[in-house]
Amino acid sequence: MSTRRAISVTQKSASFIRKGDPLLVKESFPKELHFEEGEVVSLVDPQGQFVANAYLAVQNKGLGWIYSYHKEEAFDQTFFIQQFHTALARRQALLDDEMTTAFRLFNAEGDGIPGVTIDLYDSYAVFSWYSKGVYRYQAELIEAFKQVFPFVTGIYEKHRYQSDDQAASDFVEGQQAPEPLYVKENGVMYATYLDEGWMTGIFLDQRHVRQAIMERYASGKSVLNTFSYTGAFSVAAAMGGAAHTTSVDVANRSLEKTKEQFVVNGIDPDTQLIRVMDVFDYIQYAKRKSLAFDLIVVDPPSFARTKKRTFSVVKDYSKMVEDLIDISADDAIFVCSSNAANYKRDKFKADIEKAFKNKEVGCRILEEHRLPEDFPAPAASQTSQYLKVFIIQKTK
């Protein structure tokens, strides 16, 4: 084993690391850090005692990740194979489920290799790389992956870090997937595209929420899906017997993408309403028309900017829910969701409750969802458990 550099972390950081927080940030170190992207180092506390092994990389969350608490463990193909085998065992039930063919196969730090996620779409894998540092190990990681997951027939990758010389998406090797590639989730079909920028057409971490809508809340309801993207929540609601769905998104692509999702499930898109417009403008339109929805999905991006306004989920979510209450029916159900890691669960819940209080109506939580089982996250991580979903009923 090559000798790796030992780097000192602060006493506070050492404490966090020993509790299981894998993320390294600027404040983890007592002085400015200089490193090569992907450099593997040993971390020691101010007394010189070994704390953990890490690799260093600039990414949107920090400067690197812990990968092992064992002093002699290398960040190499042998290590990658071990982590992949453990991840495979965790997903066996999903792999055996014929009703779901798209899910997360490997979830970064939650599965032991921070900085890379791998999603399965039928028999195709999509790697997402979150730093140049982890991408340095691309060849070894893909070779290890193929040894453990030989049933994967094609590999794609997404570069989710700033780079001037790489496309957002690439086909890597194996067979290329058809376009669209049809996958199933809880028996519902979705059209996906594996090589269209960062997105594929469906957010896999909302699987259980879509199932809840379909199986418990949509039947006979009028549904409003805000920030609808490709309409996945709308399709789940329609498949669950919704009386009618309205999907609203400002992106022009949302129209054809949402129509496609309805068509592949045997639903005539002309029986549903798809509006390409700013969600906030639609809310005002719905108020003027005295519309009232039985089920409202509120899953905005963390940050969005249009010609008219800037939206920040942390600052503006509560007020948006207030506006949506104005176009909700008696006893309406709200699916309130955020994937912003900096929007903590308790603050998110308090903001939702504040909105109902300000409108002088009651509310009760019916369900709470976090990340599904194929998105494991370290319990001590401050950033990994990002998804928060409350299914809430409006009361008098």
Short mmCIF file of C-alpha atoms in Angstrom, two decimals:
data_model
loop_
_atom_site.label_atom_id
_atom_site.label_comp_id
_atom_site.label_asym_id
_atom_site.label_seq_id
_atom_site.Cartn_x
_atom_site.Cartn_y
_atom_site.Cartn_z
CA MET A 1 0.00 0.00 0.00
CA SER A 2 1.35 3.41 -0.92
CA THR A 3 1.99 5.84 1.90
CA ARG A 4 -0.81 8.37 2.11
CA ARG A 5 -0.60 11.83 3.55
CA ALA A 6 -1.82 12.42 7.11
CA ILE A 7 -3.91 15.56 7.54
CA SER A 8 -5.07 17.02 10.81
CA VAL A 9 -8.73 17.87 11.41
CA THR A 10 -10.13 20.01 14.21
CA GLN A 11 -11.27 18.44 17.46
CA LYS A 12 -14.88 19.29 16.61
CA SER A 13 -14.58 17.70 13.18
CA ALA A 14 -12.96 14.58 14.65
CA SER A 15 -15.93 14.25 16.97
CA PHE A 16 -18.41 14.54 14.09
CA ILE A 17 -16.46 12.03 12.00
CA ARG A 18 -16.33 9.49 14.83
CA LYS A 19 -20.09 9.82 15.23
CA GLY A 20 -20.47 8.84 11.57
CA ASP A 21 -20.76 12.10 9.65
CA PRO A 22 -18.88 11.41 6.38
CA LEU A 23 -18.69 14.92 4.93
CA LEU A 24 -15.58 17.10 5.13
CA VAL A 25 -15.96 20.86 4.76
CA LYS A 26 -13.61 23.82 4.90
CA GLU A 27 -14.20 24.17 8.65
CA SER A 28 -13.11 20.56 9.21
CA PHE A 29 -9.49 21.62 8.91
CA PRO A 30 -7.44 23.98 11.12
CA LYS A 31 -5.77 25.62 8.12
CA GLU A 32 -6.31 26.05 4.41
CA LEU A 33 -6.13 22.76 2.58
CA HIS A 34 -4.27 22.17 -0.69
CA PHE A 35 -4.78 18.85 -2.45
CA GLU A 36 -5.02 16.98 -5.70
CA GLU A 37 -8.55 16.05 -6.80
CA GLY A 38 -9.26 12.52 -5.61
CA GLU A 39 -6.26 12.36 -3.26
CA VAL A 40 -6.67 9.70 -0.58
CA VAL A 41 -5.53 10.80 2.88
CA SER A 42 -5.54 9.68 6.50
CA LEU A 43 -7.18 12.07 8.94
CA VAL A 44 -5.83 12.54 12.44
CA ASP A 45 -7.10 14.54 15.40
CA PRO A 46 -5.09 17.37 17.05
CA GLN A 47 -3.40 14.75 19.26
CA GLY A 48 -2.22 12.84 16.19
CA GLN A 49 -4.60 9.90 16.68
CA PHE A 50 -6.03 8.23 13.58
CA VAL A 51 -9.66 9.18 12.89
CA ALA A 52 -10.56 7.92 9.39
CA ASN A 53 -9.51 7.60 5.77
CA ALA A 54 -10.95 9.99 3.20
CA TYR A 55 -10.64 11.14 -0.36
CA LEU A 56 -10.51 14.86 -1.09
CA ALA A 57 -12.57 16.52 -3.81
CA VAL A 58 -14.24 19.84 -4.39
CA GLN A 59 -17.99 19.39 -4.75
CA ASN A 60 -21.09 21.39 -3.92
CA LYS A 61 -21.32 20.10 -0.36
CA GLY A 62 -17.72 20.35 0.78
CA LEU A 63 -14.11 19.25 0.26
CA GLY A 64 -14.20 15.49 0.59
CA TRP A 65 -15.68 12.38 2.12
CA ILE A 66 -14.83 9.72 4.69
CA TYR A 67 -14.79 6.31 3.08
CA SER A 68 -13.38 4.08 5.85
CA TYR A 69 -12.63 3.97 9.57
CA HIS A 70 -10.08 1.20 9.06
CA LYS A 71 -6.55 2.55 8.86
CA GLU A 72 -5.23 0.12 6.25
CA GLU A 73 -8.24 0.18 3.91
CA ALA A 74 -7.45 1.46 0.43
CA PHE A 75 -9.79 3.29 -1.93
CA ASP A 76 -9.39 0.78 -4.73
CA GLN A 77 -11.15 -1.87 -6.79
CA THR A 78 -11.15 -4.42 -3.96
CA PHE A 79 -12.89 -1.92 -1.70
CA PHE A 80 -15.36 -0.99 -4.45
CA ILE A 81 -16.28 -4.63 -5.05
CA GLN A 82 -16.99 -5.13 -1.33
CA GLN A 83 -19.32 -2.13 -1.22
CA PHE A 84 -21.11 -3.20 -4.39
CA HIS A 85 -21.73 -6.70 -3.02
CA THR A 86 -23.28 -5.23 0.13
CA ALA A 87 -25.46 -2.90 -1.96
CA LEU A 88 -26.58 -5.79 -4.16
CA ALA A 89 -27.74 -7.76 -1.12
CA ARG A 90 -29.71 -4.72 0.09
CA ARG A 91 -31.58 -4.47 -3.23
CA GLN A 92 -32.45 -8.11 -3.73
CA ALA A 93 -36.14 -7.62 -2.93
CA LEU A 94 -36.37 -4.79 -5.47
CA LEU A 95 -34.48 -6.78 -8.06
CA ASP A 96 -37.00 -9.61 -7.59
CA ASP A 97 -40.01 -7.26 -7.87
CA GLU A 98 -41.43 -7.54 -11.40
CA MET A 99 -43.69 -4.54 -10.80
CA THR A 100 -40.76 -2.14 -10.29
CA THR A 101 -37.83 -2.03 -12.72
CA ALA A 102 -36.32 1.38 -11.89
CA PHE A 103 -34.70 2.25 -8.57
CA ARG A 104 -31.41 3.29 -7.01
CA LEU A 105 -28.86 0.51 -7.12
CA PHE A 106 -26.13 2.34 -5.19
CA ASN A 107 -26.46 5.47 -3.06
CA ALA A 108 -23.09 7.14 -2.55
CA GLU A 109 -22.07 7.54 1.13
CA GLY A 110 -25.11 5.57 2.23
CA ASP A 111 -23.67 2.52 0.47
CA GLY A 112 -20.03 3.20 1.27
CA ILE A 113 -18.61 5.06 -1.73
CA PRO A 114 -19.36 8.78 -1.39
CA GLY A 115 -19.70 10.96 -4.46
CA VAL A 116 -21.24 8.45 -6.87
CA THR A 117 -24.78 7.14 -7.26
CA ILE A 118 -25.99 4.43 -9.62
CA ASP A 119 -29.59 4.13 -10.78
CA LEU A 120 -31.04 1.09 -12.53
CA TYR A 121 -33.49 1.54 -15.39
CA ASP A 122 -34.59 -1.92 -16.47
CA SER A 123 -31.19 -3.48 -17.39
CA TYR A 124 -29.31 -0.18 -17.80
CA ALA A 125 -27.23 1.62 -15.17
CA VAL A 126 -26.81 5.37 -14.87
CA PHE A 127 -23.79 6.56 -12.88
CA SER A 128 -23.89 10.10 -11.45
CA TRP A 129 -20.52 11.61 -10.52
CA TYR A 130 -20.52 14.51 -8.07
CA SER A 131 -16.88 15.64 -8.25
CA LYS A 132 -13.78 15.46 -10.41
CA GLY A 133 -12.14 13.70 -7.48
CA VAL A 134 -14.38 10.66 -7.53
CA TYR A 135 -14.45 10.65 -11.34
CA ARG A 136 -10.71 10.02 -11.19
CA TYR A 137 -11.68 6.46 -10.17
CA GLN A 138 -14.23 6.01 -12.94
CA ALA A 139 -12.49 3.09 -14.70
CA GLU A 140 -11.90 1.09 -11.49
CA LEU A 141 -15.43 1.74 -10.24
CA ILE A 142 -17.07 0.66 -13.48
CA GLU A 143 -14.90 -2.47 -13.71
CA ALA A 144 -15.80 -3.40 -10.11
CA PHE A 145 -19.47 -2.68 -10.83
CA LYS A 146 -19.53 -4.99 -13.85
CA GLN A 147 -18.10 -7.83 -11.78
CA VAL A 148 -20.86 -7.54 -9.18
CA PHE A 149 -23.77 -6.58 -11.47
CA PRO A 150 -23.20 -8.66 -14.64
CA PHE A 151 -26.91 -8.44 -15.59
CA VAL A 152 -26.51 -4.74 -16.50
CA THR A 153 -26.42 -4.50 -20.29
CA GLY A 154 -25.48 -0.84 -20.76
CA ILE A 155 -23.91 1.98 -18.76
CA TYR A 156 -24.52 5.74 -18.92
CA GLU A 157 -23.07 8.52 -16.78
CA LYS A 158 -24.01 12.01 -15.60
CA HIS A 159 -21.39 14.61 -14.63
CA ARG A 160 -22.99 16.60 -11.80
CA TYR A 161 -20.02 18.83 -11.15
CA GLN A 162 -18.77 21.90 -12.93
CA SER A 163 -16.72 21.02 -15.97
CA ASP A 164 -15.90 22.95 -19.14
CA ASP A 165 -14.86 19.94 -21.17
CA GLN A 166 -17.48 17.28 -20.37
CA ALA A 167 -21.08 16.90 -21.43
CA ALA A 168 -23.73 16.57 -18.75
CA SER A 169 -24.52 13.06 -19.97
CA ASP A 170 -22.63 10.33 -21.81
CA PHE A 171 -23.12 6.77 -22.98
CA VAL A 172 -20.20 4.74 -21.57
CA GLU A 173 -20.33 1.14 -22.79
CA GLY A 174 -22.43 -1.94 -23.48
CA GLN A 175 -25.74 -1.75 -25.32
CA GLN A 176 -27.45 1.57 -25.82
CA ALA A 177 -30.94 1.88 -24.40
CA PRO A 178 -33.91 2.52 -26.68
CA GLU A 179 -35.42 6.02 -26.59
CA PRO A 180 -37.71 6.12 -24.82
CA LEU A 181 -36.86 3.32 -22.43
CA TYR A 182 -40.00 2.11 -20.66
CA VAL A 183 -39.66 1.20 -16.99
CA LYS A 184 -42.18 0.16 -14.36
CA GLU A 185 -42.75 1.48 -10.86
CA ASN A 186 -45.43 -0.17 -8.74
CA GLY A 187 -46.93 -1.43 -11.99
CA VAL A 188 -47.11 2.03 -13.61
CA MET A 189 -45.17 2.60 -16.82
CA TYR A 190 -42.85 5.56 -17.29
CA ALA A 191 -40.98 6.67 -20.41
CA THR A 192 -37.36 7.54 -19.59
CA TYR A 193 -34.44 8.93 -21.58
CA LEU A 194 -31.01 8.03 -20.26
CA ASP A 195 -28.92 10.42 -22.33
CA GLU A 196 -30.83 13.73 -22.15
CA GLY A 197 -28.78 15.92 -19.84
CA TRP A 198 -28.95 15.37 -16.09
CA MET A 199 -32.58 14.24 -15.99
CA THR A 200 -34.15 10.98 -17.13
CA GLY A 201 -37.86 11.74 -16.82
CA ILE A 202 -38.58 10.45 -13.32
CA PHE A 203 -37.25 11.14 -9.82
CA LEU A 204 -36.75 7.70 -8.30
CA ASP A 205 -36.69 8.86 -4.68
CA GLN A 206 -40.44 9.59 -4.78
CA ARG A 207 -41.48 5.98 -5.45
CA HIS A 208 -43.32 5.45 -2.16
CA VAL A 209 -45.02 8.85 -2.39
CA ARG A 210 -46.38 8.09 -5.86
CA GLN A 211 -47.56 4.72 -4.54
CA ALA A 212 -49.35 6.40 -1.63
CA ILE A 213 -51.09 8.82 -4.01
CA MET A 214 -52.14 6.02 -6.33
CA GLU A 215 -53.30 3.55 -3.69
CA ARG A 216 -54.71 5.75 -0.91
CA TYR A 217 -55.51 9.30 -1.97
CA ALA A 218 -56.32 9.76 -5.67
CA SER A 219 -59.51 7.81 -6.23
CA GLY A 220 -62.32 10.08 -7.36
CA LYS A 221 -60.30 13.24 -6.65
CA SER A 222 -59.50 16.34 -8.66
CA VAL A 223 -55.70 16.63 -8.60
CA LEU A 224 -53.38 19.62 -9.05
CA ASN A 225 -49.74 18.74 -9.66
CA THR A 226 -47.57 21.86 -9.38
CA PHE A 227 -44.00 21.96 -10.78
CA SER A 228 -45.07 18.80 -12.56
CA TYR A 229 -41.95 18.14 -14.71
CA THR A 230 -43.00 15.05 -16.74
CA GLY A 231 -46.21 14.52 -14.79
CA ALA A 232 -45.21 11.41 -12.83
CA PHE A 233 -47.39 12.33 -9.84
CA SER A 234 -50.30 13.06 -12.22
CA VAL A 235 -49.95 9.69 -13.92
CA ALA A 236 -49.83 7.90 -10.54
CA ALA A 237 -52.99 9.77 -9.50
CA ALA A 238 -54.77 8.94 -12.76
CA MET A 239 -53.81 5.28 -12.43
CA GLY A 240 -55.23 5.43 -8.92
CA GLY A 241 -58.61 6.51 -10.23
CA ALA A 242 -58.41 10.30 -10.01
CA ALA A 243 -61.44 12.02 -11.51
CA HIS A 244 -59.18 14.53 -13.25
CA THR A 245 -55.58 15.79 -13.12
CA THR A 246 -54.09 19.21 -13.82
CA SER A 247 -50.32 19.37 -14.35
CA VAL A 248 -48.59 22.77 -14.29
CA ASP A 249 -44.95 23.49 -15.14
CA VAL A 250 -43.26 26.48 -16.74
CA ALA A 251 -40.94 24.36 -18.94
CA ASN A 252 -42.09 23.93 -22.54
CA ARG A 253 -40.89 20.32 -22.58
CA SER A 254 -43.38 19.41 -19.86
CA LEU A 255 -46.32 19.31 -22.31
CA GLU A 256 -45.09 16.57 -24.62
CA LYS A 257 -43.28 14.72 -21.83
CA THR A 258 -46.43 14.58 -19.69
CA LYS A 259 -48.62 13.54 -22.62
CA GLU A 260 -46.21 10.71 -23.30
CA GLN A 261 -46.45 9.40 -19.72
CA PHE A 262 -50.24 9.26 -19.95
CA VAL A 263 -50.17 7.56 -23.36
CA VAL A 264 -47.83 4.74 -22.27
CA ASN A 265 -50.34 3.92 -19.52
CA GLY A 266 -53.31 3.84 -21.86
CA ILE A 267 -54.72 7.19 -20.72
CA ASP A 268 -55.86 9.72 -23.30
CA PRO A 269 -53.93 12.92 -22.45
CA ASP A 270 -56.80 14.98 -23.87
CA THR A 271 -58.85 13.88 -20.84
CA GLN A 272 -56.32 15.59 -18.54
CA LEU A 273 -55.23 19.23 -18.31
CA ILE A 274 -51.56 20.10 -18.89
CA ARG A 275 -50.66 23.77 -18.57
CA VAL A 276 -47.27 25.20 -19.55
CA MET A 277 -47.13 28.29 -17.36
CA ASP A 278 -45.64 29.71 -14.21
CA VAL A 279 -47.16 27.88 -11.22
CA PHE A 280 -47.73 31.14 -9.36
CA ASP A 281 -49.59 32.61 -12.33
CA TYR A 282 -51.71 29.46 -12.50
CA ILE A 283 -52.60 29.79 -8.81
CA GLN A 284 -53.87 33.32 -9.42
CA TYR A 285 -55.80 32.07 -12.47
CA ALA A 286 -57.36 29.28 -10.38
CA LYS A 287 -58.38 31.81 -7.72
CA ARG A 288 -60.10 33.99 -10.32
CA LYS A 289 -61.95 30.97 -11.68
CA SER A 290 -62.87 29.76 -8.15
CA LEU A 291 -61.28 26.38 -8.76
CA ALA A 292 -60.90 23.98 -5.84
CA PHE A 293 -58.79 20.82 -5.89
CA ASP A 294 -59.12 17.75 -3.69
CA LEU A 295 -55.45 16.74 -3.89
CA ILE A 296 -52.54 19.15 -4.41
CA VAL A 297 -48.92 18.10 -4.94
CA VAL A 298 -46.38 20.75 -3.88
CA ASP A 299 -42.89 19.59 -4.88
CA PRO A 300 -40.99 22.65 -6.12
CA PRO A 301 -37.30 22.88 -7.03
CA SER A 302 -35.02 24.23 -4.33
CA PHE A 303 -34.46 27.36 -6.39
CA ALA A 304 -36.08 28.65 -9.55
CA ARG A 305 -35.97 31.87 -11.55
CA THR A 306 -38.35 33.01 -14.28
CA LYS A 307 -38.69 36.37 -16.00
CA LYS A 308 -41.20 37.44 -13.38
CA ARG A 309 -39.86 36.10 -10.09
CA THR A 310 -37.25 34.23 -8.11
CA PHE A 311 -38.33 31.36 -5.88
CA SER A 312 -36.36 29.94 -2.95
CA VAL A 313 -37.94 26.93 -1.26
CA VAL A 314 -36.55 27.82 2.18
CA LYS A 315 -37.88 31.39 2.02
CA ASP A 316 -41.04 30.99 -0.03
CA TYR A 317 -42.54 27.53 0.59
CA SER A 318 -44.89 28.59 3.39
CA LYS A 319 -46.38 31.47 1.42
CA MET A 320 -46.87 29.21 -1.59
CA VAL A 321 -48.82 26.71 0.53
CA GLU A 322 -50.97 29.61 1.79
CA ASP A 323 -51.84 30.50 -1.79
CA LEU A 324 -52.64 26.87 -2.62
CA ILE A 325 -54.95 26.59 0.38
CA ASP A 326 -57.09 29.23 -1.36
CA ILE A 327 -57.72 26.82 -4.24
CA SER A 328 -58.23 23.68 -2.16
CA ALA A 329 -61.49 21.92 -1.42
CA ASP A 330 -62.78 21.14 2.05
CA ASP A 331 -60.81 18.22 3.51
CA ALA A 332 -58.25 18.53 0.67
CA ILE A 333 -55.05 16.51 0.79
CA PHE A 334 -51.69 18.25 0.33
CA VAL A 335 -48.55 16.34 -0.65
CA CYS A 336 -45.85 18.72 0.60
CA SER A 337 -42.34 17.81 -0.49
CA SER A 338 -38.83 19.27 -0.56
CA ASN A 339 -35.48 17.80 -1.57
CA ALA A 340 -33.43 20.78 -0.33
CA ALA A 341 -30.79 19.42 2.06
CA ASN A 342 -30.49 22.81 3.79
CA TYR A 343 -34.23 22.89 4.51
CA LYS A 344 -34.35 20.86 7.68
CA ARG A 345 -37.27 18.59 8.46
CA ASP A 346 -38.49 20.44 11.55
CA LYS A 347 -38.35 23.84 9.84
CA PHE A 348 -40.15 22.42 6.80
CA LYS A 349 -42.92 20.97 8.98
CA ALA A 350 -43.24 24.21 10.95
CA ASP A 351 -43.51 26.27 7.75
CA ILE A 352 -46.31 24.05 6.45
CA GLU A 353 -48.22 24.27 9.72
CA LYS A 354 -47.69 28.04 9.76
CA ALA A 355 -49.33 28.32 6.34
CA PHE A 356 -52.49 26.58 7.52
CA LYS A 357 -52.55 28.62 10.72
CA ASN A 358 -52.22 31.87 8.79
CA LYS A 359 -55.20 30.87 6.62
CA GLU A 360 -57.14 30.02 9.80
CA VAL A 361 -57.76 26.41 8.85
CA GLY A 362 -56.62 23.27 10.59
CA CYS A 363 -54.44 20.46 9.32
CA ARG A 364 -53.39 16.96 10.33
CA ILE A 365 -50.49 14.87 9.13
CA LEU A 366 -51.60 11.62 7.54
CA GLU A 367 -48.19 10.29 6.48
CA GLU A 368 -44.55 11.29 6.53
CA HIS A 369 -42.03 9.98 4.01
CA ARG A 370 -38.26 10.24 3.87
CA LEU A 371 -35.91 8.56 1.41
CA PRO A 372 -36.93 5.02 0.38
CA GLU A 373 -34.95 1.94 1.33
CA ASP A 374 -32.83 2.02 -1.84
CA PHE A 375 -31.55 5.47 -0.81
CA PRO A 376 -29.77 4.61 2.47
CA ALA A 377 -28.05 7.49 4.27
CA PRO A 378 -25.63 7.62 7.22
CA ALA A 379 -27.62 8.40 10.35
CA ALA A 380 -25.15 11.07 11.47
CA SER A 381 -24.96 12.85 8.12
CA GLN A 382 -26.19 16.45 8.09
CA THR A 383 -26.86 16.47 4.34
CA SER A 384 -27.57 12.94 3.07
CA GLN A 385 -31.17 12.56 4.28
CA TYR A 386 -32.46 15.37 2.08
CA LEU A 387 -36.00 14.30 1.14
CA LYS A 388 -38.94 15.37 3.32
CA VAL A 389 -42.56 14.66 2.43
CA PHE A 390 -45.67 15.29 4.53
CA ILE A 391 -49.09 14.17 3.34
CA ILE A 392 -51.46 16.52 5.11
CA GLN A 393 -55.24 16.86 5.26
CA LYS A 394 -56.90 20.23 5.54
CA THR A 395 -59.40 20.34 8.41
CA LYS A 396 -61.93 22.88 9.64
#
